[in-house]
Amino acid sequence: MPRKKLTSAPVSANPSGTASKRRRPSPAWTATAVGVLCLSTALTTSADALPVSATQGQARTGAYAKASHRPVVFVHGWHSEGAVWNGMLGYAETQGYESSALHVYDYSRMTKPGEHNPGIGEIAGDFSKRVDEIARTSPDGKVDIVAHSMGGLVARAYIKKLGGVDKVQHFVSMGSPHHGTIVADVGVGGSNAVNAIGFFLGENNVLVGHARELAKNCDAQCWDMASRSPFLRSLNSGTEAPRRADGYPRYTTFRSNVDDEPAVHKNTRGGLKPKIGLCDGVVFGITDQGSWALEGNGPNVRGGKTSALEGADNIVTTCLPHGDYLNDPWTQEKTLDALAETAGGETDKYVPRARNTTTCNALTRTHSGGDYVQAWLQSCLQVSPAKEVTPVLRIRGCGHYRRPGFFGGQRVWYYAPEGWGDNVQCVMTRHDLSLKKETRTRREPGNHEATFDTRAGEVKVGNLSLQGAGTYQLYSSSLSRPHGSPHISVNVRTWNDDDNYTTLNPSVEGPSVTVR
């Protein structure tokens, strides 16, 4: 049976109820709004605008066949449309999902550039009707939700405010402005925000160039995505990731900005004009507490952790622009892995097949004196359906500062592979890495390097894999403690610049995992 596209109900802006022609964002918007397409923050929207109960009725009995697997509902973002999920839908089908269990909630008629659109709360009310209907076709009465950008806020409003916590098993968001985005702040603040952004990011910043257009087109959804909006204050009050007594829904977020990396850098090979250096240049600049993520007292803005949720598995991807999460193979794979995770480690019989699970320590920021070199490291243990445990090491946000004399002492930030030359590399070195399974230990003696020509990468240490039920611990045997932290270091190498050849030796705590 073909998959169903769930279109939104007509809203007051279209009283006749006739279907309007779907259109993509105009080219002028795509530079800054291609990823903003999924944000939403309305400063003027009252917290009461979020419905307090799901609207019942209007169910189309028999509209969907009974699903063999738990249905998955995909939600697009601001000024976007359901077609953006076509790649993800195709991938899910290759992984065993039946097309009849894959549903796209398309509310493009509710989010059009230049029109008076409803706030996110109203969209969530319409969304609740569709999800409640689909849940009745589920083998366990639950659904999984995968959302991009503002779609994550639509889904969270349903879960937290409209009874969705009882209907949702897994929630996954990609680049969602859970605590707002500085782009929406610009749109809401108009000229004052333009001046502020110009001060912090430079007058040549793409945000400044589009700020007036953003302000002119900033609708109720844009206002809802501003960092101080009543909508977000209500949504984030109390528990950000509410669960039932059985430990569900399980929450997973993806973001490509790590946290503390500078938003703007100057590249000498590309001129002296400031450039957006962040991976996600749309949802950024806000901390996980809803405040601006500033670099000291300025003049730069940091990436921020606005897409992270307290109580969720918050995953940092490789360097992806805002609109690229949906079709990135690594993110697609990890998304379906997340939909198969269970609270007790048992196999979920309502997904097509068993999948990998990954347990990681927290991202650890590594930096040299004066923050001249910076990277983030993470060590993980991946468990396959065959109960094979393999260490995985990740590096994110690798880059360096330089203070050339002819710049008058101003520090200039570079992300790898850019820098004072054309071959800047990030080199991750592991030393005496060991994987212990109760009384059995597999050791990799000596130093082993992995070289990356980008600011992010990942290494699977397959020669340390162990298999079977038991408890596993990753550590470095050469440290003084019996089970010390994995000894991992980072070098940032440039072609002839010794003062930027720096070794960082952070204390990266090793994860442990129990396989049943």
PDB file of C-alpha atoms in Angstrom, residues 93-226:
ATOM      1  CA  GLU A  93      12.309   1.308   2.880  1.00  0.00           C
ATOM      2  CA  THR A  94      15.718  -0.201   2.116  1.00  0.00           C
ATOM      3  CA  GLN A  95      15.969  -0.968   5.850  1.00  0.00           C
ATOM      4  CA  GLY A  96      12.771  -3.005   5.903  1.00  0.00           C
ATOM      5  CA  TYR A  97      10.079  -0.413   6.615  1.00  0.00           C
ATOM      6  CA  GLU A  98       6.881  -0.865   4.629  1.00  0.00           C
ATOM      7  CA  SER A  99       5.816   2.258   2.765  1.00  0.00           C
ATOM      8  CA  SER A 100       2.397   2.066   4.428  1.00  0.00           C
ATOM      9  CA  ALA A 101       4.085   2.646   7.821  1.00  0.00           C
ATOM     10  CA  LEU A 102       5.875   5.834   6.687  1.00  0.00           C
ATOM     11  CA  HIS A 103       3.843   9.034   6.899  1.00  0.00           C
ATOM     12  CA  VAL A 104       4.759  12.642   6.089  1.00  0.00           C
ATOM     13  CA  TYR A 105       2.924  15.435   7.868  1.00  0.00           C
ATOM     14  CA  ASP A 106       2.886  18.202   5.255  1.00  0.00           C
ATOM     15  CA  TYR A 107       1.718  21.527   6.676  1.00  0.00           C
ATOM     16  CA  SER A 108       3.154  23.629   3.841  1.00  0.00           C
ATOM     17  CA  ARG A 109      -0.175  25.477   3.524  1.00  0.00           C
ATOM     18  CA  MET A 110       0.381  26.726   7.061  1.00  0.00           C
ATOM     19  CA  THR A 111       3.894  28.039   6.480  1.00  0.00           C
ATOM     20  CA  LYS A 112       4.389  30.253   3.414  1.00  0.00           C
ATOM     21  CA  PRO A 113       6.780  33.177   3.001  1.00  0.00           C
ATOM     22  CA  GLY A 114       5.067  36.542   3.091  1.00  0.00           C
ATOM     23  CA  GLU A 115       1.734  35.303   4.441  1.00  0.00           C
ATOM     24  CA  HIS A 116      -0.055  35.566   7.795  1.00  0.00           C
ATOM     25  CA  ASN A 117       0.646  32.082   9.100  1.00  0.00           C
ATOM     26  CA  PRO A 118      -0.591  30.507  12.349  1.00  0.00           C
ATOM     27  CA  GLY A 119       1.727  29.990  15.296  1.00  0.00           C
ATOM     28  CA  ILE A 120       3.393  26.691  16.083  1.00  0.00           C
ATOM     29  CA  GLY A 121       0.791  25.859  18.723  1.00  0.00           C
ATOM     30  CA  GLU A 122      -1.998  25.911  16.147  1.00  0.00           C
ATOM     31  CA  ILE A 123       0.005  23.678  13.808  1.00  0.00           C
ATOM     32  CA  ALA A 124       0.564  21.283  16.714  1.00  0.00           C
ATOM     33  CA  GLY A 125      -3.210  21.084  17.234  1.00  0.00           C
ATOM     34  CA  ASP A 126      -3.688  19.987  13.629  1.00  0.00           C
ATOM     35  CA  PHE A 127      -0.725  17.621  13.932  1.00  0.00           C
ATOM     36  CA  SER A 128      -2.264  15.959  16.992  1.00  0.00           C
ATOM     37  CA  LYS A 129      -5.343  14.899  15.016  1.00  0.00           C
ATOM     38  CA  ARG A 130      -3.221  13.256  12.348  1.00  0.00           C
ATOM     39  CA  VAL A 131      -0.928  11.456  14.797  1.00  0.00           C
ATOM     40  CA  ASP A 132      -3.807  10.224  16.959  1.00  0.00           C
ATOM     41  CA  GLU A 133      -5.365   8.802  13.811  1.00  0.00           C
ATOM     42  CA  ILE A 134      -2.177   7.040  12.735  1.00  0.00           C
ATOM     43  CA  ALA A 135      -1.609   5.636  16.232  1.00  0.00           C
ATOM     44  CA  ARG A 136      -4.827   3.650  15.858  1.00  0.00           C
ATOM     45  CA  THR A 137      -3.182   1.726  13.013  1.00  0.00           C
ATOM     46  CA  SER A 138      -0.049   0.881  15.023  1.00  0.00           C
ATOM     47  CA  PRO A 139       0.561  -2.649  16.310  1.00  0.00           C
ATOM     48  CA  ASP A 140       1.331  -1.250  19.768  1.00  0.00           C
ATOM     49  CA  GLY A 141      -0.764   1.925  19.597  1.00  0.00           C
ATOM     50  CA  LYS A 142       2.349   4.131  19.471  1.00  0.00           C
ATOM     51  CA  VAL A 143       4.150   6.124  16.773  1.00  0.00           C
ATOM     52  CA  ASP A 144       7.711   7.290  16.220  1.00  0.00           C
ATOM     53  CA  ILE A 145       8.357  10.902  15.145  1.00  0.00           C
ATOM     54  CA  VAL A 146      11.294  12.228  13.114  1.00  0.00           C
ATOM     55  CA  ALA A 147      11.357  16.019  12.715  1.00  0.00           C
ATOM     56  CA  HIS A 148      13.587  18.621  11.086  1.00  0.00           C
ATOM     57  CA  SER A 149      14.101  22.129  12.426  1.00  0.00           C
ATOM     58  CA  MET A 150      10.826  23.828  13.394  1.00  0.00           C
ATOM     59  CA  GLY A 151       9.087  20.501  12.926  1.00  0.00           C
ATOM     60  CA  GLY A 152      10.737  19.409  16.161  1.00  0.00           C
ATOM     61  CA  LEU A 153       8.896  22.169  18.011  1.00  0.00           C
ATOM     62  CA  VAL A 154       5.576  21.150  16.441  1.00  0.00           C
ATOM     63  CA  ALA A 155       6.133  17.584  17.602  1.00  0.00           C
ATOM     64  CA  ARG A 156       7.293  18.580  21.089  1.00  0.00           C
ATOM     65  CA  ALA A 157       4.213  20.771  21.580  1.00  0.00           C
ATOM     66  CA  TYR A 158       2.089  17.729  20.717  1.00  0.00           C
ATOM     67  CA  ILE A 159       4.019  15.466  23.089  1.00  0.00           C
ATOM     68  CA  LYS A 160       4.094  17.840  26.042  1.00  0.00           C
ATOM     69  CA  LYS A 161       0.861  19.817  25.701  1.00  0.00           C
ATOM     70  CA  LEU A 162      -1.583  17.652  23.747  1.00  0.00           C
ATOM     71  CA  GLY A 163      -1.308  14.189  25.267  1.00  0.00           C
ATOM     72  CA  GLY A 164       1.276  12.928  22.785  1.00  0.00           C
ATOM     73  CA  VAL A 165       3.479  11.614  25.584  1.00  0.00           C
ATOM     74  CA  ASP A 166       1.097   8.630  25.730  1.00  0.00           C
ATOM     75  CA  LYS A 167       1.195   8.020  21.958  1.00  0.00           C
ATOM     76  CA  VAL A 168       4.892   8.511  21.068  1.00  0.00           C
ATOM     77  CA  GLN A 169       7.583   5.857  21.530  1.00  0.00           C
ATOM     78  CA  HIS A 170      10.601   7.634  19.987  1.00  0.00           C
ATOM     79  CA  PHE A 171      11.219  11.288  19.126  1.00  0.00           C
ATOM     80  CA  VAL A 172      14.122  12.349  16.896  1.00  0.00           C
ATOM     81  CA  SER A 173      14.905  15.949  15.924  1.00  0.00           C
ATOM     82  CA  MET A 174      17.462  17.262  13.462  1.00  0.00           C
ATOM     83  CA  GLY A 175      18.743  20.813  13.827  1.00  0.00           C
ATOM     84  CA  SER A 176      15.681  21.964  15.781  1.00  0.00           C
ATOM     85  CA  PRO A 177      15.797  25.340  17.599  1.00  0.00           C
ATOM     86  CA  HIS A 178      14.596  23.893  20.893  1.00  0.00           C
ATOM     87  CA  HIS A 179      15.838  26.985  22.735  1.00  0.00           C
ATOM     88  CA  GLY A 180      15.579  29.412  19.812  1.00  0.00           C
ATOM     89  CA  THR A 181      17.931  30.683  17.153  1.00  0.00           C
ATOM     90  CA  ILE A 182      19.647  34.005  16.698  1.00  0.00           C
ATOM     91  CA  VAL A 183      18.246  34.107  13.151  1.00  0.00           C
ATOM     92  CA  ALA A 184      14.705  34.365  14.517  1.00  0.00           C
ATOM     93  CA  ASP A 185      15.896  36.966  17.026  1.00  0.00           C
ATOM     94  CA  VAL A 186      17.064  39.035  14.049  1.00  0.00           C
ATOM     95  CA  GLY A 187      13.704  38.674  12.330  1.00  0.00           C
ATOM     96  CA  VAL A 188      11.804  39.655  15.458  1.00  0.00           C
ATOM     97  CA  GLY A 189      14.094  42.485  16.497  1.00  0.00           C
ATOM     98  CA  GLY A 190      14.225  44.236  13.127  1.00  0.00           C
ATOM     99  CA  SER A 191      16.706  47.092  12.883  1.00  0.00           C
ATOM    100  CA  ASN A 192      17.869  46.829  16.495  1.00  0.00           C
ATOM    101  CA  ALA A 193      18.784  43.176  15.994  1.00  0.00           C
ATOM    102  CA  VAL A 194      20.461  44.043  12.695  1.00  0.00           C
ATOM    103  CA  ASN A 195      22.723  46.483  14.526  1.00  0.00           C
ATOM    104  CA  ALA A 196      23.477  43.924  17.229  1.00  0.00           C
ATOM    105  CA  ILE A 197      24.248  41.188  14.733  1.00  0.00           C
ATOM    106  CA  GLY A 198      26.425  43.595  12.763  1.00  0.00           C
ATOM    107  CA  PHE A 199      28.389  44.380  15.907  1.00  0.00           C
ATOM    108  CA  PHE A 200      28.902  40.743  16.871  1.00  0.00           C
ATOM    109  CA  LEU A 201      29.284  39.118  13.460  1.00  0.00           C
ATOM    110  CA  GLY A 202      30.509  41.926  11.219  1.00  0.00           C
ATOM    111  CA  GLU A 203      28.654  44.054   8.685  1.00  0.00           C
ATOM    112  CA  ASN A 204      29.546  41.703   5.835  1.00  0.00           C
ATOM    113  CA  ASN A 205      27.874  38.754   7.534  1.00  0.00           C
ATOM    114  CA  VAL A 206      25.156  37.093   5.465  1.00  0.00           C
ATOM    115  CA  LEU A 207      22.729  37.529   8.367  1.00  0.00           C
ATOM    116  CA  VAL A 208      23.096  41.288   8.266  1.00  0.00           C
ATOM    117  CA  GLY A 209      22.530  41.317   4.528  1.00  0.00           C
ATOM    118  CA  HIS A 210      19.253  39.413   4.902  1.00  0.00           C
ATOM    119  CA  ALA A 211      18.164  40.854   8.242  1.00  0.00           C
ATOM    120  CA  ARG A 212      15.650  43.327   6.834  1.00  0.00           C
ATOM    121  CA  GLU A 213      14.136  40.659   4.634  1.00  0.00           C
ATOM    122  CA  LEU A 214      13.928  38.373   7.661  1.00  0.00           C
ATOM    123  CA  ALA A 215      12.223  41.086   9.673  1.00  0.00           C
ATOM    124  CA  LYS A 216       9.743  41.744   6.866  1.00  0.00           C
ATOM    125  CA  ASN A 217       8.912  38.035   6.500  1.00  0.00           C
ATOM    126  CA  CYS A 218       9.043  37.110  10.182  1.00  0.00           C
ATOM    127  CA  ASP A 219       5.614  35.555  10.779  1.00  0.00           C
ATOM    128  CA  ALA A 220       4.093  34.101  13.948  1.00  0.00           C
ATOM    129  CA  GLN A 221       6.160  30.928  13.572  1.00  0.00           C
ATOM    130  CA  CYS A 222       9.354  32.978  13.298  1.00  0.00           C
ATOM    131  CA  TRP A 223       8.385  34.869  16.447  1.00  0.00           C
ATOM    132  CA  ASP A 224       7.756  31.565  18.222  1.00  0.00           C
ATOM    133  CA  MET A 225      11.337  30.522  17.449  1.00  0.00           C
ATOM    134  CA  ALA A 226      12.934  33.574  19.031  1.00  0.00           C
TER     135      ALA A 226
END
